[in-house]
XYZ file of C-alpha atoms in Angstrom:
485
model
C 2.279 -12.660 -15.136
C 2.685 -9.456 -13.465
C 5.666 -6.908 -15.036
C 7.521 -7.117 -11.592
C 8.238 -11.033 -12.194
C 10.983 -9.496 -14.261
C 14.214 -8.684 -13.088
C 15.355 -4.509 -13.833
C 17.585 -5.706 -16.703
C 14.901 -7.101 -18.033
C 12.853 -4.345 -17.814
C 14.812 -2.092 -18.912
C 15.727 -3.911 -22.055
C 11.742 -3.765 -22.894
C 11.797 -0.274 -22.369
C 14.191 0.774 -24.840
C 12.823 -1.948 -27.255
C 9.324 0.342 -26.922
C 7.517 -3.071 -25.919
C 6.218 -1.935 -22.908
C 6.276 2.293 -21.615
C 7.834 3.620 -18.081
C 3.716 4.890 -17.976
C 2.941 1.011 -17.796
C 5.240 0.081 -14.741
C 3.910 2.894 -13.019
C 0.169 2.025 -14.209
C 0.944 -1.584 -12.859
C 2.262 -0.310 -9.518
C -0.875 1.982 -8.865
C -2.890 -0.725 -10.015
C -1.697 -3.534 -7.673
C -1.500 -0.938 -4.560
C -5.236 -0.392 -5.198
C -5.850 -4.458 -5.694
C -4.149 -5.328 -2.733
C -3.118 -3.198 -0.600
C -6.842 -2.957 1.356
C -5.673 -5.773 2.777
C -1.394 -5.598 3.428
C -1.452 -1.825 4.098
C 1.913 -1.637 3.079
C 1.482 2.447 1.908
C 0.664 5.391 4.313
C 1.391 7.779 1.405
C 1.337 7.531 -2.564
C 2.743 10.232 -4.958
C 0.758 9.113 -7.517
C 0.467 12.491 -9.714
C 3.794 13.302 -9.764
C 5.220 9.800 -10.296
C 2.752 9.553 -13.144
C 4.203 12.538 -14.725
C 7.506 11.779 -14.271
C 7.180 8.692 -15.794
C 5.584 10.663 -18.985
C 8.901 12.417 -19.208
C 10.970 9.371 -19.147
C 8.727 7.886 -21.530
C 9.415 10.889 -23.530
C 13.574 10.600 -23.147
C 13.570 6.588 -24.482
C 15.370 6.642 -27.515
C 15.863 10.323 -27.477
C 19.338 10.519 -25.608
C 22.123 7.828 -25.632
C 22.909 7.528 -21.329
C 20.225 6.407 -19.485
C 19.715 6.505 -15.208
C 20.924 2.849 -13.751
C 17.138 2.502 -12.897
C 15.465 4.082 -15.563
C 11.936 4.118 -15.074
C 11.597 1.877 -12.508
C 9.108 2.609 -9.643
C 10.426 2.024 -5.893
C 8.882 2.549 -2.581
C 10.751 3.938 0.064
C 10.344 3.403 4.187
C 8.592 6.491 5.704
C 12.137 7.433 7.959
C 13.920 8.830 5.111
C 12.795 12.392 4.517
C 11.407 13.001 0.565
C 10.762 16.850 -0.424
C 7.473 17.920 -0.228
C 6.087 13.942 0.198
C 5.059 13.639 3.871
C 7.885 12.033 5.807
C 5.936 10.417 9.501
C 8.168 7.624 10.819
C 4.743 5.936 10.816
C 4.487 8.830 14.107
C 1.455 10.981 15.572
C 4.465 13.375 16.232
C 5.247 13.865 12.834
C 1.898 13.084 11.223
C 1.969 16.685 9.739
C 5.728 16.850 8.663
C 6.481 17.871 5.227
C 9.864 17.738 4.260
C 11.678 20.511 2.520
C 14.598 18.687 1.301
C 15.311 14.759 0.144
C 17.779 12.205 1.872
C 21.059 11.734 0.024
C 19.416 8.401 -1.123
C 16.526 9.767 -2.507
C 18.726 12.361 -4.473
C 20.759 9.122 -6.057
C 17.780 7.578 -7.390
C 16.060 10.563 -8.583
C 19.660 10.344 -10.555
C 19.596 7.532 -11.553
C 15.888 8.339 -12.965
C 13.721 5.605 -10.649
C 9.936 6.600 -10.222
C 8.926 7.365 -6.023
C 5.715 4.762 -5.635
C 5.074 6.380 -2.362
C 6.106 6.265 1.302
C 6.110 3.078 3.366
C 4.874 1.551 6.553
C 6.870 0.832 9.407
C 7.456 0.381 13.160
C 7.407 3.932 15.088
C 10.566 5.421 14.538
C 12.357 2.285 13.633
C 11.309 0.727 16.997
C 10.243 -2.752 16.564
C 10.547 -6.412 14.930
C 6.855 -6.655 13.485
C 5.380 -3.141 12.189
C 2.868 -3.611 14.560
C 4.086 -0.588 16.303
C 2.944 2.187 13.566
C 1.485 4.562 14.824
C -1.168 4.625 12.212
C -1.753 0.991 11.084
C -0.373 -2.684 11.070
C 1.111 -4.121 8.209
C 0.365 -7.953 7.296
C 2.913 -10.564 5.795
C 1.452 -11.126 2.028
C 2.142 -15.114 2.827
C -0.419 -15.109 5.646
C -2.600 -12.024 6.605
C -2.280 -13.229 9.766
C 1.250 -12.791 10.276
C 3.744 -10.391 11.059
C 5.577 -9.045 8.039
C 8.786 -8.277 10.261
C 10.077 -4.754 11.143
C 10.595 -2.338 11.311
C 10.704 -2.190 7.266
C 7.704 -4.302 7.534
C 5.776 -2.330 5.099
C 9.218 -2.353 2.756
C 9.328 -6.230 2.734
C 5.543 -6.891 2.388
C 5.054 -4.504 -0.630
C 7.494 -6.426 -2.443
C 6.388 -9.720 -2.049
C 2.790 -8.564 -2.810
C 4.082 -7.114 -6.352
C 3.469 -3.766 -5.550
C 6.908 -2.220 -5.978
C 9.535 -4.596 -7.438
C 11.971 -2.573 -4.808
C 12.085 -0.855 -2.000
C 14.124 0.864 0.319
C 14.417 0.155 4.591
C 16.993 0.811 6.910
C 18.524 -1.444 9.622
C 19.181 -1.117 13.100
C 19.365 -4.528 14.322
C 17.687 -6.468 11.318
C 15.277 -4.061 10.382
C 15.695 -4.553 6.448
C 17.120 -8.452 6.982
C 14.079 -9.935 9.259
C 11.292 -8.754 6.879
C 13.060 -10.075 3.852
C 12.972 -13.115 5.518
C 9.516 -13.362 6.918
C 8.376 -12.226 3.375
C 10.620 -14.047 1.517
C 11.838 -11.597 -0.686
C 16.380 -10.412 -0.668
C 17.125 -8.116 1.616
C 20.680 -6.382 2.518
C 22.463 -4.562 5.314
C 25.422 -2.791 3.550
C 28.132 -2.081 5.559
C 27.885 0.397 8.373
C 29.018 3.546 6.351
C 28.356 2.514 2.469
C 25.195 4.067 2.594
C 25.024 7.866 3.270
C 22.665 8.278 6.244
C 22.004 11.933 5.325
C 18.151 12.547 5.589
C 17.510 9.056 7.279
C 15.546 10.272 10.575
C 18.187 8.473 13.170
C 17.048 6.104 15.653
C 20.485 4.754 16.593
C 23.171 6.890 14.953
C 26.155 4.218 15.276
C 23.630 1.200 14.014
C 21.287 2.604 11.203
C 22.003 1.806 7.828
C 19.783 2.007 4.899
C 20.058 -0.656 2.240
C 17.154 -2.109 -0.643
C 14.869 -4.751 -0.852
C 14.160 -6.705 -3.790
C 12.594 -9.693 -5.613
C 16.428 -11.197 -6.643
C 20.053 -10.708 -5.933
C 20.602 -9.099 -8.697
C 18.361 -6.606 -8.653
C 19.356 -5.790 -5.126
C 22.920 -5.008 -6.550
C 21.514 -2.630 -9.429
C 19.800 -0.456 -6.281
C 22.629 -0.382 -3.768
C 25.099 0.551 -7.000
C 22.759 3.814 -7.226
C 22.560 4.628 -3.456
C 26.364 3.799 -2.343
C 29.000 6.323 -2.162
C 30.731 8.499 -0.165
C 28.537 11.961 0.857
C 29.733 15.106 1.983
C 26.883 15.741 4.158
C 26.915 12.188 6.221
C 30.431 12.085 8.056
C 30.077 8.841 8.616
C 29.725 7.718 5.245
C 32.844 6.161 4.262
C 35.431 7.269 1.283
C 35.446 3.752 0.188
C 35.884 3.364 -3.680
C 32.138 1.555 -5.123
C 33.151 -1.617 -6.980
C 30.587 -2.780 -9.863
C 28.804 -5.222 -7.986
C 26.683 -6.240 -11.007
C 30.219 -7.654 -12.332
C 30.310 -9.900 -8.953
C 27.578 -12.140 -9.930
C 29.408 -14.933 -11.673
C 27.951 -17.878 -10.126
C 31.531 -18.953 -9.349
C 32.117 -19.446 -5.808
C 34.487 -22.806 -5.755
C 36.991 -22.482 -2.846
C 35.073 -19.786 -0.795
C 35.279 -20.637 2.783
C 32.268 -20.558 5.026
C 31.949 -19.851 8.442
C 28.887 -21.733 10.121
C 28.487 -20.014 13.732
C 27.578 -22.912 16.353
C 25.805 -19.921 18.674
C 23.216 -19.345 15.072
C 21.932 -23.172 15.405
C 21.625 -23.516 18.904
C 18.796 -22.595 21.418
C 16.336 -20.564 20.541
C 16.308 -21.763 17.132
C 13.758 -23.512 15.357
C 14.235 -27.447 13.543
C 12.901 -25.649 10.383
C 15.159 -23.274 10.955
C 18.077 -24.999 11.332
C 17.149 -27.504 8.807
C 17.044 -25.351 5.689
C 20.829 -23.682 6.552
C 22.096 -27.153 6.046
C 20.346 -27.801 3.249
C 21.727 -24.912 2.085
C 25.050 -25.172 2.834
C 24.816 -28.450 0.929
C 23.475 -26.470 -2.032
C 26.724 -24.304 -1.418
C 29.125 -27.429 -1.119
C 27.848 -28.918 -4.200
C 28.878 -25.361 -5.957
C 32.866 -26.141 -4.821
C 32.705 -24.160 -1.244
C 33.806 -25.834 2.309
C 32.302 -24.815 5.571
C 33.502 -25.464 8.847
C 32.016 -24.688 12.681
C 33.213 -21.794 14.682
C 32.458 -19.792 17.662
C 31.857 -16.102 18.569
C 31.781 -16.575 21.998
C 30.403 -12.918 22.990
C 27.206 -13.634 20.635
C 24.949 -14.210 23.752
C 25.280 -10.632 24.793
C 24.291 -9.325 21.367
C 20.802 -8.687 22.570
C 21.721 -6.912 26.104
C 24.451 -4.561 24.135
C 22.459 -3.809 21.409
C 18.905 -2.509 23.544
C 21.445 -0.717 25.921
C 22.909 1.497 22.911
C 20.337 1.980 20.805
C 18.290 2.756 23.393
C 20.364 5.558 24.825
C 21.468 6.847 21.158
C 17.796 6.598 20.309
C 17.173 9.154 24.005
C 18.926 11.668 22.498
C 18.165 11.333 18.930
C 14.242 11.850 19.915
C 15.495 14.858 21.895
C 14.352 16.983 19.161
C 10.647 16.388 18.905
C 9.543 18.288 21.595
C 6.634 20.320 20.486
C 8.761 23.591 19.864
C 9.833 23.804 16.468
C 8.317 21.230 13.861
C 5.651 18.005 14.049
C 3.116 17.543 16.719
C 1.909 20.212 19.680
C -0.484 19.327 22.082
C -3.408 21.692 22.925
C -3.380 20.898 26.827
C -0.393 22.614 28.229
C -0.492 25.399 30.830
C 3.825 25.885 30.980
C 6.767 24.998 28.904
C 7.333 21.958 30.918
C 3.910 20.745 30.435
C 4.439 21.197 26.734
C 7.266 19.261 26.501
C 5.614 16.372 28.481
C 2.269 16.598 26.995
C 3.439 16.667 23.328
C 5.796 13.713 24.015
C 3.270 11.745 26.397
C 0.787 12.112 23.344
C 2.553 12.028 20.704
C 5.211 8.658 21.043
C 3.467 5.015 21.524
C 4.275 2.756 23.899
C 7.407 1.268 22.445
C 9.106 4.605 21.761
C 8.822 5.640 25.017
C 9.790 2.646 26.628
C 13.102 3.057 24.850
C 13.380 6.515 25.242
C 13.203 6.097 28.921
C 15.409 3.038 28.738
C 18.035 5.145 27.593
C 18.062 8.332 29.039
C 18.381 5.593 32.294
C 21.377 3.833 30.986
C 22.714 7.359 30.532
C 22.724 8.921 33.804
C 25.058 9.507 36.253
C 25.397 6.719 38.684
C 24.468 4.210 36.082
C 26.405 5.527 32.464
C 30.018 3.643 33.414
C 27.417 -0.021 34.513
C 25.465 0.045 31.380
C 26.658 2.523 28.483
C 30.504 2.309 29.052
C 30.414 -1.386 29.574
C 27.717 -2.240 26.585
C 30.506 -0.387 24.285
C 33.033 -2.490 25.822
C 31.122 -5.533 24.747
C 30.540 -4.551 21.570
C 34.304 -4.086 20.619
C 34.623 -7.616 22.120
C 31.157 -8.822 19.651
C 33.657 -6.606 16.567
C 36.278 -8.512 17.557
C 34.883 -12.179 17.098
C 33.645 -11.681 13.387
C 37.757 -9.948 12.550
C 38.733 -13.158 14.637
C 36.837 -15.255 12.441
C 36.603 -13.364 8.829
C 41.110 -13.966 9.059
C 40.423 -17.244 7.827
C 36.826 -17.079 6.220
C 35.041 -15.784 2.957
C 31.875 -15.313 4.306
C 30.112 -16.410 7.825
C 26.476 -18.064 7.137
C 23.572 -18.639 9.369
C 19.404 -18.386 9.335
C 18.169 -14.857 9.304
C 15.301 -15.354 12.199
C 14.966 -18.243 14.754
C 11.413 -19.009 13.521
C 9.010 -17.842 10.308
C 6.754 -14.961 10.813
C 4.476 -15.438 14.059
C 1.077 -14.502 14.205
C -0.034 -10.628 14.465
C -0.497 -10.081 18.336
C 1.489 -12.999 19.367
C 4.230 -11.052 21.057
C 3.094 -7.399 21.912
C 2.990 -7.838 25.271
C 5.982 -9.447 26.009
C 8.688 -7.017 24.609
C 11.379 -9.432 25.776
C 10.396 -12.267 23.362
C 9.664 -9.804 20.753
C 13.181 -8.209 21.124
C 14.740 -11.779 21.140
C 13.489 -12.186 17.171
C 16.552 -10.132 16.102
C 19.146 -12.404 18.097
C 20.810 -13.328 14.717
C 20.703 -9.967 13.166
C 21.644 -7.900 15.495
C 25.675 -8.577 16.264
C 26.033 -7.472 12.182
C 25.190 -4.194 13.477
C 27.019 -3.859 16.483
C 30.312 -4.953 14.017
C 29.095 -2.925 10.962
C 29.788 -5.579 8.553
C 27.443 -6.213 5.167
C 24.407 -9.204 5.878
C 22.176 -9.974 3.477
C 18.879 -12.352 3.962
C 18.250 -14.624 0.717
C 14.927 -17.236 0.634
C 15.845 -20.509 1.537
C 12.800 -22.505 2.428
C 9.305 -22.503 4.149
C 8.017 -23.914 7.447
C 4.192 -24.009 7.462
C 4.248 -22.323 4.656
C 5.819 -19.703 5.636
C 9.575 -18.193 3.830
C 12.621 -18.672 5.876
C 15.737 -16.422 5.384
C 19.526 -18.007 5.214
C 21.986 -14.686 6.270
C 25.265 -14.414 4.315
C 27.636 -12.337 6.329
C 31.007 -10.352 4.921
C 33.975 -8.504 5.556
C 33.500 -4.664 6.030
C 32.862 -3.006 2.687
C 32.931 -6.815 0.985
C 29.506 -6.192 -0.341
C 30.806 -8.111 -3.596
C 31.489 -11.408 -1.569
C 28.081 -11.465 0.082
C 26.051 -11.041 -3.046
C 28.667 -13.487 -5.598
C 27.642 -16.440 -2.847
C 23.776 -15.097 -2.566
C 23.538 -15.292 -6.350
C 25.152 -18.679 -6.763
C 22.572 -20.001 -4.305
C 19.337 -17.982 -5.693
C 20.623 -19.366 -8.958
C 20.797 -23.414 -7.850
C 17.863 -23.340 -5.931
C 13.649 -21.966 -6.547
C 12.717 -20.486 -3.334
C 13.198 -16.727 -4.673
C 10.619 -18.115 -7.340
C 7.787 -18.893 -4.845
C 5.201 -16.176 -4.504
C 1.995 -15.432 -2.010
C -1.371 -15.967 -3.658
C -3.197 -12.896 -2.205
């Protein structure tokens, strides 16, 4: 039995009884990265001396001082988009292969307070840009289930070195399902906080109005310990929200008799696999039996999720990119005659295939002739896609549907049809465009292969969403099952 089958509490409580060290997590960590990760690639970077040192200070502290960090001693890995001082930060990009940040995200700053141990930096899609992690630009993560799957995106390599025990958490960030879809093709709990929760501040933006960065875990519980440390308003994200932090541990009761669920007809309906289908019912009989009531309802602008979403992030993500352009930090190219060719050169070598496509995507949306036919009217859509879940959260707890359409596909099944590819995030992506909390719990296999059930709140009603994913992690087993790799 590997250390990370326990849950932080757990752990925690071992530490301070002295029967195991902060040294051993961190040994077990290393240890499993080397095992396995040949094979997952889950890592592009480990900071293996200074998280074994830091753990020998910790060590050092148990018993000696009364208050202890909410994650004491526990070792995390964190997606390579949110900067970490002097650990190489590359958004899994040839055009920042070479960057070495000089400060840390706000994130990384709350769990270096609340005394967690940095693993390393994790694989991912380009820049945030995909649904598989098959668009790194320096190597393809693999779903711990079956090597020959996807492991999702883009926090691919966030999900996968979870399930394969490497980390017991992690952090991603979510655009359109980024953290969600890999939780559920690797069957481990993943959550979207609510657009604002989570200070952006040191995330490297791909969609400014979208991203949010949120953990990953092995249970719902634990997943509540980490977004407790990260949440909170900062001064240096304006967008973060001044939203008081409830104790979400306290949330966890079990007790969810008289909820009402919302079951969105649009989530089971074309597109959408048997399995798929099948286990949300199951599940919402699981739910039932715990004293809730679901009924059907609509929202109606669902079917333009996709269109709205690849419109705006697309054109946010054309000027967010602006800034790699040779000049002042990341990659250069060695072939340029002018300071045009620079710019073009650097950017023609430096972005894959996927980043550009969007890049060019949305500086098209954005130009004159075409902004008030595709930008102005995608944001008009997306106040109409807000407007369903308000509609529909005035007489609901919670709105509940799969995660994906399908379990993970194989690795090369989709790359060259970016259409289906972008259609895996049809059910994740409208939580974005409204801002509201989702979180992906196991709730079943297909081939064997996990599927995800998505719980869906109220804007900062993080509480709701994990009280009714713990009462279902706690009736059923699937968060048990693990990949034999």
């Amino acid at each position: 039995m590997s250390l990370f089958d326990h849950k932080i509490s757990e752990l925690k409580s071992l530490i301070h009884k002295k029967e195991i060290s902060i040294s051993d997590l961190v040994d077990e960590s290393y240890k499993r990265i080397q095992e396995v990760d040949g094979k997952v690639q889950a890592f592009l970077q480990l900071d293996e001396e200074k998280a074994r040192a830091y753990a020998k200070e910790l060590d050092e502290a148990v018993g000696g001082r009364d208050e202890h960090g909410l994650l004491f001693g526990m070792p995390i890995g964190i997606k390579d988009n949110i900067v970490t001082k002097d650990l190489r930060t590359t958004c899994s990009s040839k055009i920042l292969e070479n960057f070495d940040p000089i400060y840390d995200a706000t994130v990384v700053e709350r769990l270096h307070d609340a005394e967690a141990v940095t693993i390393g930096k994790l694989n991912m899609d380009e820049f945030a840009m995909g649904s598989s992690t098959e668009n790194s630009g320096f190597q393809k993560t693999k779903n711990p289930w079956n090597l020959e799957t996807v492991p999702g995106g883009s926090s691919g390599g966030s999900a996968a070195a979870v399930a394969a025990g490497e980390v017991p958490f992690s952090l991603g960030s979510d655009t359109g399902g980024s953290i969600r879809q890999p939780a559920s093709f690797c069957g481990v709990v993943g959550l979207k906080p609510t657009y604002g929760r989570v200070s952006r501040y040191g995330l490297v933006a791909f969609a400014s109005s979208l991203d949010q960065i949120g953990p990953i875990t092995r249970s719902v519980e634990d997943n509540a310990y980490l977004l407790q440390a990260i949440a909170g308003v900062d001064k240096m994200d304006s967008t973060s929200a001044n939203v008081d932090v409830p104790d979400y541990l306290s949330a966890l009761t079990g007790d969810i008799k008289g909820l009402k669920i919302a079951v969105p007809k649009e989530y089971l309906g074309e597109g959408v696999s048997e399995e798929a289908k099948q286990s949300v019912l199951e599940a919402l009989k699981v739910l039932e039996g715990l004293g809730a009531t679901w009924e059907e309802v609509s929202l109606p602008h669902s079917k333009y999720a996709l269109a709205t979403y690849y419109l705006l992030s697309s054109s946010e993500a054309s000027a967010n990119l602006a800034r790699f352009d040779g000049i002042r930090y990341g990659y250069r190219t060695d072939n340029a005659d002018n300071l045009i060719d620079l710019y073009k050169q650097t950017r023609s070598e430096g972005f894959g295939d996927e980043v550009k496509r969007r890049i060019m995507l949305g500086t098209f949306a954005l130009s004159s002739g075409y902004y008030d036919a595709y930008y102005k009217k995608a944001q008009k859509v997306r106040t109409l896609i807000k407007k369903d879940f308000e509609d529909v959260f005035e007489n609901y707890d919670v709105i509940i549907g799969p995660t994906t359409p399908t379990p993970a596909f194989k690795i090369g099944e989709k790359t060259s049809d970016p259409l289906t590819m972008y259609a895996n995030d049809i059910l994740t992506i409208p939580v974005n465009l409204a801002g509201v909390p989702g979180i992906s719990v196991p709730c079943g296999f297909a081939n064997g292969l996990p599927l995800g059930l998505q719980i869906i709140g109220k804007h900062f009603d993080e509480s709701t969403v994990y009280r009714v994913a713990h009462a279902f992690e706690q009736a059923t087993d699937h968060h048990k099952a693990k990949p034999e790799l």
